[in-house]
Short mmCIF file of C-alpha atoms in Angstrom, two decimals:
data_model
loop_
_atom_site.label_atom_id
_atom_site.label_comp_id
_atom_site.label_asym_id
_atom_site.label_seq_id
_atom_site.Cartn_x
_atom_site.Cartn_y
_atom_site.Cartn_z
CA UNK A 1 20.76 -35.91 -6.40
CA UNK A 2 19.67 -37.31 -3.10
CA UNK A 3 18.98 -35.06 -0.15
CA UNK A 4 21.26 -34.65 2.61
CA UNK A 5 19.20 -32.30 5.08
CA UNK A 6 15.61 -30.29 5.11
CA UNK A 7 15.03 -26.87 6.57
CA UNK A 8 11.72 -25.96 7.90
CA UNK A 9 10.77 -22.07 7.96
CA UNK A 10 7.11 -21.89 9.53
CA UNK A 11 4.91 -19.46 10.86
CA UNK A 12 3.87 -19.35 14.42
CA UNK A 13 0.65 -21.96 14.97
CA UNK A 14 1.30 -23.76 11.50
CA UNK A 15 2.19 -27.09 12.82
CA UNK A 16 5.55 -26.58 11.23
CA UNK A 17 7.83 -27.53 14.21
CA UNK A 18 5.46 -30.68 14.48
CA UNK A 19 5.72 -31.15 10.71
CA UNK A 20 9.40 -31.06 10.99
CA UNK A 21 9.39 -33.80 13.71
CA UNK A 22 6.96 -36.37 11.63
CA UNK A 23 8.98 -36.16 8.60
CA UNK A 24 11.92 -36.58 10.75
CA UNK A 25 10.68 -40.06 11.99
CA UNK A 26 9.74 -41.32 9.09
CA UNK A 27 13.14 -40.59 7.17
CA UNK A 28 14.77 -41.68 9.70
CA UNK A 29 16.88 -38.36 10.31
CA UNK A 30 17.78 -36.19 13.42
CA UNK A 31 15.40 -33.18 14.25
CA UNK A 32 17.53 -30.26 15.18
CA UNK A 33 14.98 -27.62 17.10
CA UNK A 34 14.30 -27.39 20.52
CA UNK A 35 18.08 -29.54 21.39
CA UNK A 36 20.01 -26.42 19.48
CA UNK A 37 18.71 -24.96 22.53
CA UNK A 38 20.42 -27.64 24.41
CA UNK A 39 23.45 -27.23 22.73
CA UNK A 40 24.05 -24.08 23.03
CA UNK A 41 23.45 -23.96 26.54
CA UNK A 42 26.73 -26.55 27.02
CA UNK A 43 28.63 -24.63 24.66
CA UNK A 44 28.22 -21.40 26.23
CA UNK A 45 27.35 -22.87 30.02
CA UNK A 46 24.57 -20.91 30.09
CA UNK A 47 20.80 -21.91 31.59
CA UNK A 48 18.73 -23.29 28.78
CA UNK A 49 16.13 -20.96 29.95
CA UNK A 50 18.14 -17.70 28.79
CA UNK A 51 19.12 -19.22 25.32
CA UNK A 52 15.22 -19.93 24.90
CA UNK A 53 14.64 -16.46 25.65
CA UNK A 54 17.32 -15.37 23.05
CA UNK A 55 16.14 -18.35 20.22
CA UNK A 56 15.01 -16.60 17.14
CA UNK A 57 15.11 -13.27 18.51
CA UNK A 58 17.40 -9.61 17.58
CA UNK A 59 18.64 -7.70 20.19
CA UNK A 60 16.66 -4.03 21.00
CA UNK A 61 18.30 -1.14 18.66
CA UNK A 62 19.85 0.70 21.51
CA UNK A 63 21.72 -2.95 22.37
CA UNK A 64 22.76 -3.73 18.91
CA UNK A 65 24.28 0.12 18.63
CA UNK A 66 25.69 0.12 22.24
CA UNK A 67 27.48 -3.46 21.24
CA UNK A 68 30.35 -1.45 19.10
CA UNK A 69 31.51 0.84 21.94
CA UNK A 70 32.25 -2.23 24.44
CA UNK A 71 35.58 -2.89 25.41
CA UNK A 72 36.20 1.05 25.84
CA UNK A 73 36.80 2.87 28.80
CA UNK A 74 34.44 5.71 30.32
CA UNK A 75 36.63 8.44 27.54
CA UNK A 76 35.40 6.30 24.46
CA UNK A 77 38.65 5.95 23.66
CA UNK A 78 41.23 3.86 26.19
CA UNK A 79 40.65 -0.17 25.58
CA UNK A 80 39.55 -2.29 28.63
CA UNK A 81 38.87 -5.85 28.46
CA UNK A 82 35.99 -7.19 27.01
CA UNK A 83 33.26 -8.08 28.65
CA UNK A 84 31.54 -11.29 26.99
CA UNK A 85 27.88 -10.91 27.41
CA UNK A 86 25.33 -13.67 26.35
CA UNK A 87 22.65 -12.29 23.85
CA UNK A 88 20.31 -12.55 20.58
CA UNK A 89 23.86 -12.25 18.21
CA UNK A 90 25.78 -14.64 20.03
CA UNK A 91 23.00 -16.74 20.22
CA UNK A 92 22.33 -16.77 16.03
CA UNK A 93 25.98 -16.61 15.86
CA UNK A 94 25.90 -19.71 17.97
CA UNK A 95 22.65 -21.51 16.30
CA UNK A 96 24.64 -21.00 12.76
CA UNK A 97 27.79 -22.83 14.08
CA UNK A 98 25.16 -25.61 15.02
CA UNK A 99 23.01 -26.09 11.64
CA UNK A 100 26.53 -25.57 9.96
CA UNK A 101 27.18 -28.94 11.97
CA UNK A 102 24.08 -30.52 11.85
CA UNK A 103 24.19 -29.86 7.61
CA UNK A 104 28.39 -31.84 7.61
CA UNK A 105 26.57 -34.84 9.76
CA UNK A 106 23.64 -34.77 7.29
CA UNK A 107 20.48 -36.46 7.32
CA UNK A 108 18.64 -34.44 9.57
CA UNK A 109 15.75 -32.04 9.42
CA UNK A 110 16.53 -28.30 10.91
CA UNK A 111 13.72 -25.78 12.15
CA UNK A 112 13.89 -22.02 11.77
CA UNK A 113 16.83 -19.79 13.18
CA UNK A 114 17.59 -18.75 9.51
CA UNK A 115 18.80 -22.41 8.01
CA UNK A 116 17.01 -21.47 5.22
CA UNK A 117 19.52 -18.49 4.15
CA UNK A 118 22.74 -20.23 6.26
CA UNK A 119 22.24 -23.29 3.81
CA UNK A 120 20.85 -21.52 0.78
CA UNK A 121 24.30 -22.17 -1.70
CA UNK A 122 23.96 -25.80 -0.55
CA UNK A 123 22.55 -28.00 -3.65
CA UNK A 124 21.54 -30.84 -1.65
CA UNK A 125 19.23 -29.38 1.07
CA UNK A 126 15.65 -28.95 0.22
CA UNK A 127 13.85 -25.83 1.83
CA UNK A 128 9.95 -25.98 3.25
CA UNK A 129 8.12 -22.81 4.52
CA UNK A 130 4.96 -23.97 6.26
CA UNK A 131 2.22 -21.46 6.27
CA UNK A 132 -1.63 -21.39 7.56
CA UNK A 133 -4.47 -19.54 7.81
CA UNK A 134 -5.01 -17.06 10.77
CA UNK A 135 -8.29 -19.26 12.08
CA UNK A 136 -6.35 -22.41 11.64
CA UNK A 137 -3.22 -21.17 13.51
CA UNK A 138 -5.78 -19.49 16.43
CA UNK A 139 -7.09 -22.70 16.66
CA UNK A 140 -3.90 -24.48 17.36
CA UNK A 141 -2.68 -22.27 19.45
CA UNK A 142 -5.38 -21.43 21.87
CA UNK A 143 -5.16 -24.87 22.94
CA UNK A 144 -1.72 -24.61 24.54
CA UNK A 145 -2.00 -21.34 26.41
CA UNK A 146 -3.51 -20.34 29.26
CA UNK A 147 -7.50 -18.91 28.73
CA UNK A 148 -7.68 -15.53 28.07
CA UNK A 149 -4.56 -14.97 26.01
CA UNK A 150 -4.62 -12.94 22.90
CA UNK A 151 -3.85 -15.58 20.66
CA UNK A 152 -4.28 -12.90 17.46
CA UNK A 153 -1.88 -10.65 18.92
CA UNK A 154 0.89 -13.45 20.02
CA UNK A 155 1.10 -14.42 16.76
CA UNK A 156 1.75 -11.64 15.23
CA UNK A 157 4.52 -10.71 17.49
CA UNK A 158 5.94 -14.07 17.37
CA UNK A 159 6.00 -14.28 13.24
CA UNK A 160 7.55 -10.41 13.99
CA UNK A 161 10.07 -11.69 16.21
CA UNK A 162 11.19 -14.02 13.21
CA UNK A 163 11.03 -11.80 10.36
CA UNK A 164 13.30 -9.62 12.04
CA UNK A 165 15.75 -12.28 12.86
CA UNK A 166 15.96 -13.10 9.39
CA UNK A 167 16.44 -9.26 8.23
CA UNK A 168 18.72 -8.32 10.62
CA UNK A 169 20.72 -11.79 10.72
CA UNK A 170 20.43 -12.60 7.17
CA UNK A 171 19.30 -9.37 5.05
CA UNK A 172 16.90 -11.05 3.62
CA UNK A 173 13.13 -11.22 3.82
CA UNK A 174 11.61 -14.08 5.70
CA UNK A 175 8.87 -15.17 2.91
CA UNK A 176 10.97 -14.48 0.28
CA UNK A 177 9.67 -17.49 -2.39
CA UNK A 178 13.09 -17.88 -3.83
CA UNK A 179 14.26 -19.19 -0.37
CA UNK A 180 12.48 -22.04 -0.73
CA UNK A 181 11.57 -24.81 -2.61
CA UNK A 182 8.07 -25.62 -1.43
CA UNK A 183 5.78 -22.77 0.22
CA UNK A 184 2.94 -25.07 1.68
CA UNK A 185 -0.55 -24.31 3.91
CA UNK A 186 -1.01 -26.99 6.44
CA UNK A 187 -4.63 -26.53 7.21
CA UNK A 188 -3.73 -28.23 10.83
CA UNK A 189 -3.14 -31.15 8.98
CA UNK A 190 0.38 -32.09 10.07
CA UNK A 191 0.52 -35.80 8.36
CA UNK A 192 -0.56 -34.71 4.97
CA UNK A 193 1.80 -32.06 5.00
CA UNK A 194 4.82 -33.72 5.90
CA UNK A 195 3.57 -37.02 3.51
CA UNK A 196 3.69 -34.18 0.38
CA UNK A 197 6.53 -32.64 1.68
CA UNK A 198 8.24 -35.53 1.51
CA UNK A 199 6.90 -36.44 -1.71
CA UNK A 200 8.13 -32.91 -3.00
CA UNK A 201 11.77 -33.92 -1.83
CA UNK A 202 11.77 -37.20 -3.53
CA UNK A 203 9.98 -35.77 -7.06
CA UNK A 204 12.59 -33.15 -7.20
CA UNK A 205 15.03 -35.46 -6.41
CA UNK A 206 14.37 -38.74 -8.47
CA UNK A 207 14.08 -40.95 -5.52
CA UNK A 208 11.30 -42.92 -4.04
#
């Protein structure tokens, strides 16, 4: 069975977005991560810079509770018109409708925002979750932000951020081994892993 798209689930600092963009290149496929951004923005004529701020995200509690009793009146009762409001669930609603897309086109490589669980049921997409160790992914990181940062504590709230997304999106837990078909460390080396990545998808595949 030949593969028709990959999925790349990755902790913050593992190279995996970068991963996702060498294998990419070599197969010769479209990379779908920061441009869903893009998208989105034209489809819901929005800034890119508030769908950024929304991308992998949930709304707070009191906003996801709140979001049932819009499109009542001040009694809780009497129906006014609804007011559409750009957020974290329209935004996964939105980045679904988008890997859903990118999966009919095929041949393309999709990062995060849950395209491991939106694509699970599909036979012919193979699933990566790229994974490193907390010096390696310091390392990475501290040289992209500004000095000073606590690069420990950024991380943790940005591999939060996403294993909420996929709870609360997806009901399902974001390391869960049985979403994936390779769970791979990178040690900060981005070639190897995407070479035996794509090694992976052709062994399981029977194609060279």
């Amino acid at each position: 069975m030949k593969y028709r798209a990959l999925t790349v689930a990755r902790e913050y600092g593992s190279g995996g977005g970068e991963i996702a963009a060498i294998i990419a290149k070599q197969l010769g496929w479209r990379l779908v991560d920061k441009d869903l951004i893009t998208e989105i923005s034209k489809k819901e004529k929005v800034p890119p810079s508030e769908v950024a701020a929304f991308d992998e995200k949930v709304d707070p509690w009191i906003h996801r509770i709140t979001r049932t009793v819009w499109g009542l009146g001040a009694d809780g009762i009497s129906v006014v018109a609804p007011v559409e409001m750009f957020d974290a669930e329209r935004a996964a609603n939105l980045a679904k409708r988008v890997v859903m897309e990118a999966y009919s086109m095929g041949n393309c490589v999709i990062v995060g925002r849950g395209s491991q669980c939106i694509l699970r049921n599909k036979p012919d997409v193979f699933h990566a979750f790229v994974y490193a160790r907390l010096e390696d992914r310091i390392r990475k990181i501290e040289k992209r932000v500004k000095p000073g940062t606590d690069v420990p504590a950024l991380i943790r709230t940005t591999d939060a951020q996403r294993v909420e997304y996929i709870r609360i999106h997806y009901k399902e837990k974001w390391t869960n081994p049985y979403l994936y078909d390779i769970m791979i460390d990178s040690k900060n080396e981005n070639e190897k892993t995407a070479r035996l990545i794509i090694s992976a998808m052709q062994m399981v595949s029977g194609t060279k």
